[in-house]
Tab-separated table of N, CA and C in Angstrom:
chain	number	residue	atom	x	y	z
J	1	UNK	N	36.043	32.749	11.572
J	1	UNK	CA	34.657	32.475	11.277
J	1	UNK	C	34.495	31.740	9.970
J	2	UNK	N	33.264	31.720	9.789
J	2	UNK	CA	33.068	30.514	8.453
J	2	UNK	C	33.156	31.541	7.259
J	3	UNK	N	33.209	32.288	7.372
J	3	UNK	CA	33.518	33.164	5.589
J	3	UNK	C	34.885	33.736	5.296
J	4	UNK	N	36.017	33.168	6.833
J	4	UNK	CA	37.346	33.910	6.394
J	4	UNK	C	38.248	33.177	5.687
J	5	UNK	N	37.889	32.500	4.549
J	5	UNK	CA	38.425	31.852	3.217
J	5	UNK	C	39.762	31.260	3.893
J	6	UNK	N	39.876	30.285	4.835
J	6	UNK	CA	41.275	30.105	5.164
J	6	UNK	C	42.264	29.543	4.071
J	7	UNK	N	41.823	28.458	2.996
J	7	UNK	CA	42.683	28.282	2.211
J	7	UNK	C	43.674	30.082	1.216
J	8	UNK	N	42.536	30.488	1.442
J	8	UNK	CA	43.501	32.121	1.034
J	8	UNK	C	44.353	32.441	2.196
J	9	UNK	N	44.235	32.718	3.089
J	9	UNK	CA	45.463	32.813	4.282
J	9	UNK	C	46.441	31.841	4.175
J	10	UNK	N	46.189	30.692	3.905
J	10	UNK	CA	47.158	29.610	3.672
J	10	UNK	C	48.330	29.868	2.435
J	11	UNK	N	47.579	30.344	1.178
J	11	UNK	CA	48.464	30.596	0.358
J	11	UNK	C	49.194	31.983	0.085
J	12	UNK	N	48.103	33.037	0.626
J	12	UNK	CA	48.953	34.296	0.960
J	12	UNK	C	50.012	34.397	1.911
J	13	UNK	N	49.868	33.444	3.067
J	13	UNK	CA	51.111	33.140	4.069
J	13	UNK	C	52.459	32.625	3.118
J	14	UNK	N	52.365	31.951	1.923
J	14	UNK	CA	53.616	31.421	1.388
J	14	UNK	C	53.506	30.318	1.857
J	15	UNK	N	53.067	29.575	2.236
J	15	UNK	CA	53.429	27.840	3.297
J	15	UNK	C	53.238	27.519	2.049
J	16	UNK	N	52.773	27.472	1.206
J	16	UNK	CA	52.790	26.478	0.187
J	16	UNK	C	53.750	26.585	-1.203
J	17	UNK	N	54.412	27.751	-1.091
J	17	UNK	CA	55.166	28.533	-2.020
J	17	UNK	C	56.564	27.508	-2.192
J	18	UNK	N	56.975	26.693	-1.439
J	18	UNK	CA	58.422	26.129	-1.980
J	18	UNK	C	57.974	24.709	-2.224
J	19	UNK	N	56.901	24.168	-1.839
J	19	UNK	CA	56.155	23.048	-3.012
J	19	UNK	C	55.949	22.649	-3.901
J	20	UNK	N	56.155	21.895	-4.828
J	20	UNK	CA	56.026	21.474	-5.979
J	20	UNK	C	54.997	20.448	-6.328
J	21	UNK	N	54.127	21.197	-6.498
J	21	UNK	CA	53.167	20.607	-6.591
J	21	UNK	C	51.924	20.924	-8.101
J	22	UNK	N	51.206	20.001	-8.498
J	22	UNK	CA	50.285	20.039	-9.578
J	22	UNK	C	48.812	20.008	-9.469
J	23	UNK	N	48.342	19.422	-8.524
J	23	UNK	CA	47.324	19.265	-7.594
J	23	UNK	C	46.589	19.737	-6.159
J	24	UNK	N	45.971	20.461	-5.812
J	24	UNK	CA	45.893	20.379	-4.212
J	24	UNK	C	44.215	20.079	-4.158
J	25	UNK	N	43.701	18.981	-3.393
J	25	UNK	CA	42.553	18.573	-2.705
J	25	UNK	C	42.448	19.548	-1.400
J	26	UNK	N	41.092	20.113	-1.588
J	26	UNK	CA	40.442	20.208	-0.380
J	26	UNK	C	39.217	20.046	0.018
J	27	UNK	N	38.770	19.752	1.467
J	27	UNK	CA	37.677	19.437	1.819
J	27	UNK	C	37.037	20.462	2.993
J	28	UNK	N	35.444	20.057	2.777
J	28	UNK	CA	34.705	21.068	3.804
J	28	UNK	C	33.781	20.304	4.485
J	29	UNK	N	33.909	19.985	5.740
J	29	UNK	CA	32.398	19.495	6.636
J	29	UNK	C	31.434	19.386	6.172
J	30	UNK	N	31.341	18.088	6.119
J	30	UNK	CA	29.596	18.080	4.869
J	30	UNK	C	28.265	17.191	6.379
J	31	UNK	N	27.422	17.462	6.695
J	31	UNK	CA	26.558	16.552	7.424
J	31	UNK	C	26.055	15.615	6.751
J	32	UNK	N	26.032	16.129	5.855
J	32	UNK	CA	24.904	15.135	5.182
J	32	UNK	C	25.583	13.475	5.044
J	33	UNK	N	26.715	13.810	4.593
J	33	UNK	CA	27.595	12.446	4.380
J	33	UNK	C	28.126	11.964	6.286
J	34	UNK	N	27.575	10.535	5.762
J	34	UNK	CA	28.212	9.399	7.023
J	34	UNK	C	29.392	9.848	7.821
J	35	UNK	N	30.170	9.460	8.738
J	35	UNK	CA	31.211	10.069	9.701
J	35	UNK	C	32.362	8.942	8.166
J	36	UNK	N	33.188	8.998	8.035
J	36	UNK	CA	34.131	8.281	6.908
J	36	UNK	C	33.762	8.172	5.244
J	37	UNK	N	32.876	8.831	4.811
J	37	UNK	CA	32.213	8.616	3.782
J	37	UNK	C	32.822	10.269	3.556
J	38	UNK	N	33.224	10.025	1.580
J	38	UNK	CA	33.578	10.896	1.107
J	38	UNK	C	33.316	11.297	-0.302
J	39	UNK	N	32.457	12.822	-0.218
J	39	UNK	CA	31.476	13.404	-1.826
J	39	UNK	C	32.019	13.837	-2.559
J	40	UNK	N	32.380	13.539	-3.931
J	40	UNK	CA	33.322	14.003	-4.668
J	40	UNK	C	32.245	14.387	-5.897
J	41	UNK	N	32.385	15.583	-6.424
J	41	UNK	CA	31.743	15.732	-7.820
J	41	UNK	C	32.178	17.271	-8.724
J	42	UNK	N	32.268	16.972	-9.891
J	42	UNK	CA	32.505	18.086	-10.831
J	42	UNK	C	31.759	19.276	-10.765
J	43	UNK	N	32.047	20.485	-11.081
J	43	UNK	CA	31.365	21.554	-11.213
J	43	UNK	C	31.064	22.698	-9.678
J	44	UNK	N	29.971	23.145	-10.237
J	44	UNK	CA	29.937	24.001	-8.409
J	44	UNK	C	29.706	23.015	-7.307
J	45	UNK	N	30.491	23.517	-6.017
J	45	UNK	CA	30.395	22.575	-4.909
J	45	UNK	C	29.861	23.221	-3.934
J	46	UNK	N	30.780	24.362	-3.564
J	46	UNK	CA	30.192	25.555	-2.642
J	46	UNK	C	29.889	26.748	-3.106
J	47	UNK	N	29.060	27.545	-2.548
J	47	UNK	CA	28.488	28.807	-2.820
J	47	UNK	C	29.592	29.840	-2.914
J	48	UNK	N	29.272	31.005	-3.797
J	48	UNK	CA	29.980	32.430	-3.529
J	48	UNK	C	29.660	32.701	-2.244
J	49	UNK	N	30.362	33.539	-1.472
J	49	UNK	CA	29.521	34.256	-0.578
J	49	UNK	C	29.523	35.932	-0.335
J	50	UNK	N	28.998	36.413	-0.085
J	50	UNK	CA	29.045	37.935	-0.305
J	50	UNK	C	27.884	38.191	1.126
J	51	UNK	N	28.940	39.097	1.865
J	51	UNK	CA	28.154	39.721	3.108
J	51	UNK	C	27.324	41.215	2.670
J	52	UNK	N	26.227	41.271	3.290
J	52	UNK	CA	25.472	42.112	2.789
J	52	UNK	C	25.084	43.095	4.445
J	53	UNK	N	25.145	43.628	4.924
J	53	UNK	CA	25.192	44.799	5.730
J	53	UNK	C	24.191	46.345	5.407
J	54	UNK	N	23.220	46.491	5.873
J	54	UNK	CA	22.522	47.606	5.810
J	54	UNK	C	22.179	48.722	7.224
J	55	UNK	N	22.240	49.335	7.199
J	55	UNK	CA	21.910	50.450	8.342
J	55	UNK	C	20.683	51.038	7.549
J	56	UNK	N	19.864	51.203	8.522
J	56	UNK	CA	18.453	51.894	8.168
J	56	UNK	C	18.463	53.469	8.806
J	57	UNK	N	17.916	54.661	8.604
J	57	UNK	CA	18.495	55.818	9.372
J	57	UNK	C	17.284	56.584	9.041
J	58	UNK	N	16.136	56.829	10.015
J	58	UNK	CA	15.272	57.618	9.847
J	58	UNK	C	14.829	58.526	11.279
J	59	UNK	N	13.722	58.677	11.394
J	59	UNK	CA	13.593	59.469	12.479
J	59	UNK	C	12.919	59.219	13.669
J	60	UNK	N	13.427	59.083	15.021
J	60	UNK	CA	12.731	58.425	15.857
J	60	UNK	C	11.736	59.059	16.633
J	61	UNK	N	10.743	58.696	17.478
J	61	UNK	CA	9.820	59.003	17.844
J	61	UNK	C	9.005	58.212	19.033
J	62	UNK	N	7.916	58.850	19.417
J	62	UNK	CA	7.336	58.035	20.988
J	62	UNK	C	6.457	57.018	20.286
J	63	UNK	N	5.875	55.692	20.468
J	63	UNK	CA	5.638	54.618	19.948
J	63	UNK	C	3.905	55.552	19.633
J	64	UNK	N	3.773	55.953	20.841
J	64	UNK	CA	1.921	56.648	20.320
J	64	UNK	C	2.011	57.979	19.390
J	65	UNK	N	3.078	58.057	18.889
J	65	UNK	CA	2.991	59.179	17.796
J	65	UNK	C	4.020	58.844	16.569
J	66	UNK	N	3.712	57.707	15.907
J	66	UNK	CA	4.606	57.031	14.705
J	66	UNK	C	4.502	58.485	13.822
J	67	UNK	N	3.187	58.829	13.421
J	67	UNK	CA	2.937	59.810	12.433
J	67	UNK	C	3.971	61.082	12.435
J	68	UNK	N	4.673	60.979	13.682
J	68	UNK	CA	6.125	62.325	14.061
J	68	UNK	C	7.430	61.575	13.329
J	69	UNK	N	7.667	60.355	13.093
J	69	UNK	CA	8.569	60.216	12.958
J	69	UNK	C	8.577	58.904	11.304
J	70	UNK	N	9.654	58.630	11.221
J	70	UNK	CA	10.414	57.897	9.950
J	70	UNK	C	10.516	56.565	10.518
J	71	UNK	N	10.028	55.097	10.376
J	71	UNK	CA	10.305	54.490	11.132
J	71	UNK	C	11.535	53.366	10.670
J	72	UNK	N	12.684	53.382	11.299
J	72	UNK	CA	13.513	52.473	10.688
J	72	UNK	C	13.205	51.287	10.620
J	73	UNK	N	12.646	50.854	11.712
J	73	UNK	CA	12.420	49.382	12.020
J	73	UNK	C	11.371	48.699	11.068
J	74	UNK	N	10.513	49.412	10.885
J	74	UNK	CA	9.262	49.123	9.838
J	74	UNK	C	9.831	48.874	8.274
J	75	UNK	N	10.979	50.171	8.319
J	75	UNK	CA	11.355	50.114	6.489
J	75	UNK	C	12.451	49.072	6.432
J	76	UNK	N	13.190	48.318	7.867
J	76	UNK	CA	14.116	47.426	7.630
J	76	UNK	C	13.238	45.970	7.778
J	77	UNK	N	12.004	45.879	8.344
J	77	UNK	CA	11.339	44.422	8.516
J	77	UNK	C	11.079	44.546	6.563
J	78	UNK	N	10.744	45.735	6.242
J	78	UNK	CA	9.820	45.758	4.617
J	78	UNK	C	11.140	45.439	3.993
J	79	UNK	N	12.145	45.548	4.184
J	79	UNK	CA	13.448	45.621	2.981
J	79	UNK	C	13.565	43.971	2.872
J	80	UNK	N	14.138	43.627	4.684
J	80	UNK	CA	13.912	42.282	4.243
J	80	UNK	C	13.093	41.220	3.422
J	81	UNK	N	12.045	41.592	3.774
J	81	UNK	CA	11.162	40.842	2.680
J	81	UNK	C	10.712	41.062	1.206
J	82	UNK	N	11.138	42.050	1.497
J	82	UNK	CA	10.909	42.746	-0.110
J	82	UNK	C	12.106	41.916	-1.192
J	83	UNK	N	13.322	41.795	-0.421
J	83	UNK	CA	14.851	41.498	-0.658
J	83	UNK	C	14.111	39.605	-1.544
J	84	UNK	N	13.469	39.237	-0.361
J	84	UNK	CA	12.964	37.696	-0.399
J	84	UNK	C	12.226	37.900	-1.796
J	85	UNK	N	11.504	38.532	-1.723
J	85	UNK	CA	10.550	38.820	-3.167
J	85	UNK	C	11.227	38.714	-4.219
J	86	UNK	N	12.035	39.926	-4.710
J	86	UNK	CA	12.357	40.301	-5.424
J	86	UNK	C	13.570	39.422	-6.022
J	87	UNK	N	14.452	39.034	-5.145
J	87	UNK	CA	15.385	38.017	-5.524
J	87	UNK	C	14.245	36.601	-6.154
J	88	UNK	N	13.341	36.178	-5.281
J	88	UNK	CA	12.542	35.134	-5.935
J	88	UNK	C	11.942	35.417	-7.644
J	89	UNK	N	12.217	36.616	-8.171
J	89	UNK	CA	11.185	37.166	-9.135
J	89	UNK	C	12.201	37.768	-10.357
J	90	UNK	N	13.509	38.482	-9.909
J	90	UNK	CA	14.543	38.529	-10.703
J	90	UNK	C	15.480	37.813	-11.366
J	91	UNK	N	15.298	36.690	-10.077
J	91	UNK	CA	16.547	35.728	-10.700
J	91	UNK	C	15.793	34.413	-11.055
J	92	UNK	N	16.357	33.431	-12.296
J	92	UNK	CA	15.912	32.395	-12.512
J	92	UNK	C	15.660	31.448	-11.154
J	93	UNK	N	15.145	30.894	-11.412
J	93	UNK	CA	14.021	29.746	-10.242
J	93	UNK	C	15.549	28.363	-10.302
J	94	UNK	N	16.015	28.616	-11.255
J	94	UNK	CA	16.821	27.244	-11.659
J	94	UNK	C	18.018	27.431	-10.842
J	95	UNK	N	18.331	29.061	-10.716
J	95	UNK	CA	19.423	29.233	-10.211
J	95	UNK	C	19.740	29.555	-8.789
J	96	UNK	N	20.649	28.415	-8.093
J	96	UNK	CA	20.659	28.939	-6.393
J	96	UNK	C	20.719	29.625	-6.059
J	97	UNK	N	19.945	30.757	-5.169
J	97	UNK	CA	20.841	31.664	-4.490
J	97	UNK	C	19.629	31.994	-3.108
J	98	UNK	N	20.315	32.063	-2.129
J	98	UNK	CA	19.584	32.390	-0.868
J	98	UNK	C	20.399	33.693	0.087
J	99	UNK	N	19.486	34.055	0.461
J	99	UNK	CA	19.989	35.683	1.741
J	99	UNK	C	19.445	35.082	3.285
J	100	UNK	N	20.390	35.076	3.718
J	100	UNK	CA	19.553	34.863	4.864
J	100	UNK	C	20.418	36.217	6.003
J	101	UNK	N	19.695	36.579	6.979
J	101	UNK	CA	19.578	37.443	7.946
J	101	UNK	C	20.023	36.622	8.796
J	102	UNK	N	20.964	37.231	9.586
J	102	UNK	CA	21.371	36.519	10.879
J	102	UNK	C	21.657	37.417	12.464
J	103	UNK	N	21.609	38.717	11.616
J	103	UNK	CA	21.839	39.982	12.643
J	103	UNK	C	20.632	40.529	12.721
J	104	UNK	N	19.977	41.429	13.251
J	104	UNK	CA	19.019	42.337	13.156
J	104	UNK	C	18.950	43.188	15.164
J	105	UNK	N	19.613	44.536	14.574
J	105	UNK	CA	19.626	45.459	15.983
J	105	UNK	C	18.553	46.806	15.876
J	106	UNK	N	18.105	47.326	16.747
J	106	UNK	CA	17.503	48.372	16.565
J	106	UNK	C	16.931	48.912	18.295
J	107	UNK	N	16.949	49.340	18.283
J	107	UNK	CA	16.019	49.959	19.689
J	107	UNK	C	17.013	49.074	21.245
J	108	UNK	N	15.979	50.542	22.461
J	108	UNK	CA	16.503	49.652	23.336
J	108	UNK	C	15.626	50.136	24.563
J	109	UNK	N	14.321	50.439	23.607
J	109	UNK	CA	13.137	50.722	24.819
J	109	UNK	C	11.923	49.984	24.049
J	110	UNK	N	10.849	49.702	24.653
J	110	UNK	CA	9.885	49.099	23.684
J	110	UNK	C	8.881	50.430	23.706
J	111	UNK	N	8.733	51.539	24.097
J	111	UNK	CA	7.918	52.267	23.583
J	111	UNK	C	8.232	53.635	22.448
J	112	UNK	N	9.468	53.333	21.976
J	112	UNK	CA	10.505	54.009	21.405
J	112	UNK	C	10.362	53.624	20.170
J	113	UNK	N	10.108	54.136	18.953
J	113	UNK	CA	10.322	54.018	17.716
J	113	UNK	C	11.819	54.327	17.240
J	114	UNK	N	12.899	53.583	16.987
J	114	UNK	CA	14.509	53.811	17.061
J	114	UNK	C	14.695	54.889	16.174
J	115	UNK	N	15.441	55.549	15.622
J	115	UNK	CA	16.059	56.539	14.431
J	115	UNK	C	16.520	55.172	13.539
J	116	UNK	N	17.539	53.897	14.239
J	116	UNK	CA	18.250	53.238	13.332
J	116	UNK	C	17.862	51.935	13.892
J	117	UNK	N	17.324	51.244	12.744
J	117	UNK	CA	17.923	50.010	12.882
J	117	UNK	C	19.016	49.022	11.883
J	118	UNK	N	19.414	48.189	11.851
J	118	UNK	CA	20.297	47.319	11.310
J	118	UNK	C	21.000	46.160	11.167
J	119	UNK	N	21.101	45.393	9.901
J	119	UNK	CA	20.596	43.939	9.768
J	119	UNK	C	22.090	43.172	9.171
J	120	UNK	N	22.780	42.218	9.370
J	120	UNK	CA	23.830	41.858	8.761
J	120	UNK	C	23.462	40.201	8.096
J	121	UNK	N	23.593	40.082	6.978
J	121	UNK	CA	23.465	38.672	6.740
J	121	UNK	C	24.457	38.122	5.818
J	122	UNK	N	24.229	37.244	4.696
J	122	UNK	CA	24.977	36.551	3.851
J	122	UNK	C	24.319	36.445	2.604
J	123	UNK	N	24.899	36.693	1.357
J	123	UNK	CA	24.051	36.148	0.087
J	123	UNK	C	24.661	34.560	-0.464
J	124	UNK	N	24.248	33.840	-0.864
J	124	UNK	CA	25.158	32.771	-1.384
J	124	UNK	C	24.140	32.314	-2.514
J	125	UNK	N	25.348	32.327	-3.534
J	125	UNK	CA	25.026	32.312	-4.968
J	125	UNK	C	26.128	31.010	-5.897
J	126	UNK	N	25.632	30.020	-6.549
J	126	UNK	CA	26.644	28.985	-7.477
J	126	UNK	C	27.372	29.365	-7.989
J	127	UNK	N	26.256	30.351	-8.958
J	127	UNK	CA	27.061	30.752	-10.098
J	127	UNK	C	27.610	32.011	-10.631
J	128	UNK	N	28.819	32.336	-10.711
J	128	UNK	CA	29.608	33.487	-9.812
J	128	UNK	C	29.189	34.711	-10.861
J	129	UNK	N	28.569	34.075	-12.222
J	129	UNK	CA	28.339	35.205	-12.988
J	129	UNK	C	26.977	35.975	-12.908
J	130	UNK	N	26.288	35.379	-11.661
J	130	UNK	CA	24.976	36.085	-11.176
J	130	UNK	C	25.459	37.326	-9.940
J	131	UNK	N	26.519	37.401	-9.713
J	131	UNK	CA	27.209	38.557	-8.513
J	131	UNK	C	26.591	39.497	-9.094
J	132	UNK	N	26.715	40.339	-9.999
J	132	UNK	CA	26.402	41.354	-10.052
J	132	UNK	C	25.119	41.694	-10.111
J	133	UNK	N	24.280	40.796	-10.938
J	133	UNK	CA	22.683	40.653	-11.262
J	133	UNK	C	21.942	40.927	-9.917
J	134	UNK	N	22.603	39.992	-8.368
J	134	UNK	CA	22.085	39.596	-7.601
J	134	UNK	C	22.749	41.131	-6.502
J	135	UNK	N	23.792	41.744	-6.321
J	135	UNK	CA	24.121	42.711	-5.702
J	135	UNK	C	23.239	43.715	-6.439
J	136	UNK	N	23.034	43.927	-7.841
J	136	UNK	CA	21.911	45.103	-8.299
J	136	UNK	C	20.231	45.089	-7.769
J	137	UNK	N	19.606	43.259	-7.761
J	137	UNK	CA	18.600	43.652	-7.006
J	137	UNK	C	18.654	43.955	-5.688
J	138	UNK	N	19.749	43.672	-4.495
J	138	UNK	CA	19.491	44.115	-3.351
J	138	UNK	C	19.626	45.404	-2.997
J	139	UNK	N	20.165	46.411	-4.110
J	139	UNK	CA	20.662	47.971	-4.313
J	139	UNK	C	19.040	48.423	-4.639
J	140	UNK	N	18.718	48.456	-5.835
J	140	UNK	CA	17.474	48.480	-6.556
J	140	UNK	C	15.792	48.705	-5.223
J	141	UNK	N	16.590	46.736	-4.690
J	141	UNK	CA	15.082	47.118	-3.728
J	141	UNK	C	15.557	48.008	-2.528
J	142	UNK	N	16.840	48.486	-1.927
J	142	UNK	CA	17.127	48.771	-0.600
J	142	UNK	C	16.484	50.406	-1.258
J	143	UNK	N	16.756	51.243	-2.782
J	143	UNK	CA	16.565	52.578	-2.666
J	143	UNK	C	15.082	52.592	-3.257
J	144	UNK	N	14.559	51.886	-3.414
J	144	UNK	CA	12.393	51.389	-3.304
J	144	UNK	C	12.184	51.686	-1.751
J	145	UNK	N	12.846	50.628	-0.853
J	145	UNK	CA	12.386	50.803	0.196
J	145	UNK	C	12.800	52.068	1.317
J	146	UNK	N	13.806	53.028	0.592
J	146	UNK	CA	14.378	53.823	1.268
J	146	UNK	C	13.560	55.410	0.909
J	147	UNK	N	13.005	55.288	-0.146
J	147	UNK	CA	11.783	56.361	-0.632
J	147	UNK	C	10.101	55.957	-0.611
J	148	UNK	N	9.898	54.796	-0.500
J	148	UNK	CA	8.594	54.403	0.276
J	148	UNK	C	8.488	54.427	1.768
J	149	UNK	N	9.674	54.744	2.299
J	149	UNK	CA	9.647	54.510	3.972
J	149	UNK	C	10.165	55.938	4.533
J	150	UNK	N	11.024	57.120	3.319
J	150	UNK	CA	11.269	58.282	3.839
J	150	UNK	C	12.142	57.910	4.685
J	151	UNK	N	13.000	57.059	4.538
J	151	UNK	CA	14.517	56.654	5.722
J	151	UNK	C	16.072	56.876	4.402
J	152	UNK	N	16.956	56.656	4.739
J	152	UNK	CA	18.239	56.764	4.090
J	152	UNK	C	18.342	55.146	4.549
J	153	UNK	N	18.829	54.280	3.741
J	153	UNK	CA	19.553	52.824	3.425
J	153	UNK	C	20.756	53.132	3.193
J	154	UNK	N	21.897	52.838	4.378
J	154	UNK	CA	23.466	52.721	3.561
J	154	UNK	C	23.340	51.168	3.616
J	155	UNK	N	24.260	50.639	2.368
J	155	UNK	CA	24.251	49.360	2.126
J	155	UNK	C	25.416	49.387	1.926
J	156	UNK	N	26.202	48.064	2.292
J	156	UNK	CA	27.244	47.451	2.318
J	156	UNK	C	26.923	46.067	1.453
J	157	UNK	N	27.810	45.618	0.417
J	157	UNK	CA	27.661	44.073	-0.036
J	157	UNK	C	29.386	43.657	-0.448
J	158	UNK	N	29.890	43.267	0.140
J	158	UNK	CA	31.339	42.485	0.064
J	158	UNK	C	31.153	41.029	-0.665
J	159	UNK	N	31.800	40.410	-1.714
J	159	UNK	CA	32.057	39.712	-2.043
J	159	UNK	C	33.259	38.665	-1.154
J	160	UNK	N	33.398	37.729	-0.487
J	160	UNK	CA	34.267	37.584	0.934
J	160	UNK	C	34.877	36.098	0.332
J	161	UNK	N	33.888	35.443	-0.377
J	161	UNK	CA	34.475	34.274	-0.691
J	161	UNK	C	33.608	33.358	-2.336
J	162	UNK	N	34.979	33.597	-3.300
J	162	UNK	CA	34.806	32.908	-4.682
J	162	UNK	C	33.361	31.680	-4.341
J	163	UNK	N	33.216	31.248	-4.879
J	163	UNK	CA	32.597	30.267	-5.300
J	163	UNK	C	33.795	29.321	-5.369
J	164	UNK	N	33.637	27.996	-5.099
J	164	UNK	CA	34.374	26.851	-5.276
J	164	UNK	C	33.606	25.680	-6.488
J	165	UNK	N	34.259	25.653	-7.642
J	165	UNK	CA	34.223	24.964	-8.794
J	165	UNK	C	34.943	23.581	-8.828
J	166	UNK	N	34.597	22.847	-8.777
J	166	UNK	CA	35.550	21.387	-9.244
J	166	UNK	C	36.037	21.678	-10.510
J	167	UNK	N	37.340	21.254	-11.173
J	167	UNK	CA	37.294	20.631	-12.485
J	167	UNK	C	38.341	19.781	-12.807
């Protein structure tokens, strides 16, 4: 998949270990550039990336009696956006960083309020010394939204792939 750092498999395999070498170029699929056209520039190129994983765990219930139960699905739509907020409001405006959601499971009746739902996405950040800044607000807002909603948040955030720097 796109976050399993293959140049690290490459060099943890040893293939490159009896080489002598001072230099190594590499490149990544860019769209933006022409089919033969090639972007070269100093400094950050690609993002950190860090997978972010949450399970929501509250109490389920019949859809006409929410007031019986904890609703996961409600405190995981609020986390997400809250996540959007709060990253927009913590971190400098100057500095990249985007979350995006790409998973989201929960239920498997529509008149069913679930016990769990749960969301898997990606954080991607330039500058590698915002990791921690940026893993504390998604901690911060997940245990806001985990005592405004009366649910338990386990959170997962893996760091999966450096940031790539030119120099």
């Amino acid at each position: 998949g796109e976050v399993a750092a293959g140049a690290q498999s490459v060099i943890d395999s040893g293939a490159l270990s009896s080489m002598s070498m001072s230099t190594v170029i590499g490149f990544h699929g860019q769209p933006a550039l022409r089919s033969g056209q090639i972007g070269l520039t100093a400094g950050p190129v690609m993002a950190c990336i860090s997978t972010v994983r949450a399970t929501v765990s509250g109490v389920g219930c019949h859809g006409a009696e929410p007031h019986l139960g904890s609703d996961a699905v409600t405190a995981l739509a609020a986390l997400i956006s809250d996540w959007q907020v709060m990253l927009g409001r913590r971190i400098d405006g100057r500095s990249a960083c985007v979350l995006s959601v790409g998973v989201l499971e929960a239920g498997s009746t529509p008149n069913v309020i679930p016990s769990r739902a749960r969301l898997e996405g990606t954080l991607r950040y330039v500058d590698p010394e915002l990791k921690d800044r940026l893993h504390g607000v998604l901690r911060q807002t997940a245990a806001a939204v985990a005592h405004r909603f009366d649910v338990t948040v386990d959170l997962t955030i893996d760091e999966v792939v450096p940031c790539l720097v030119n120099d």
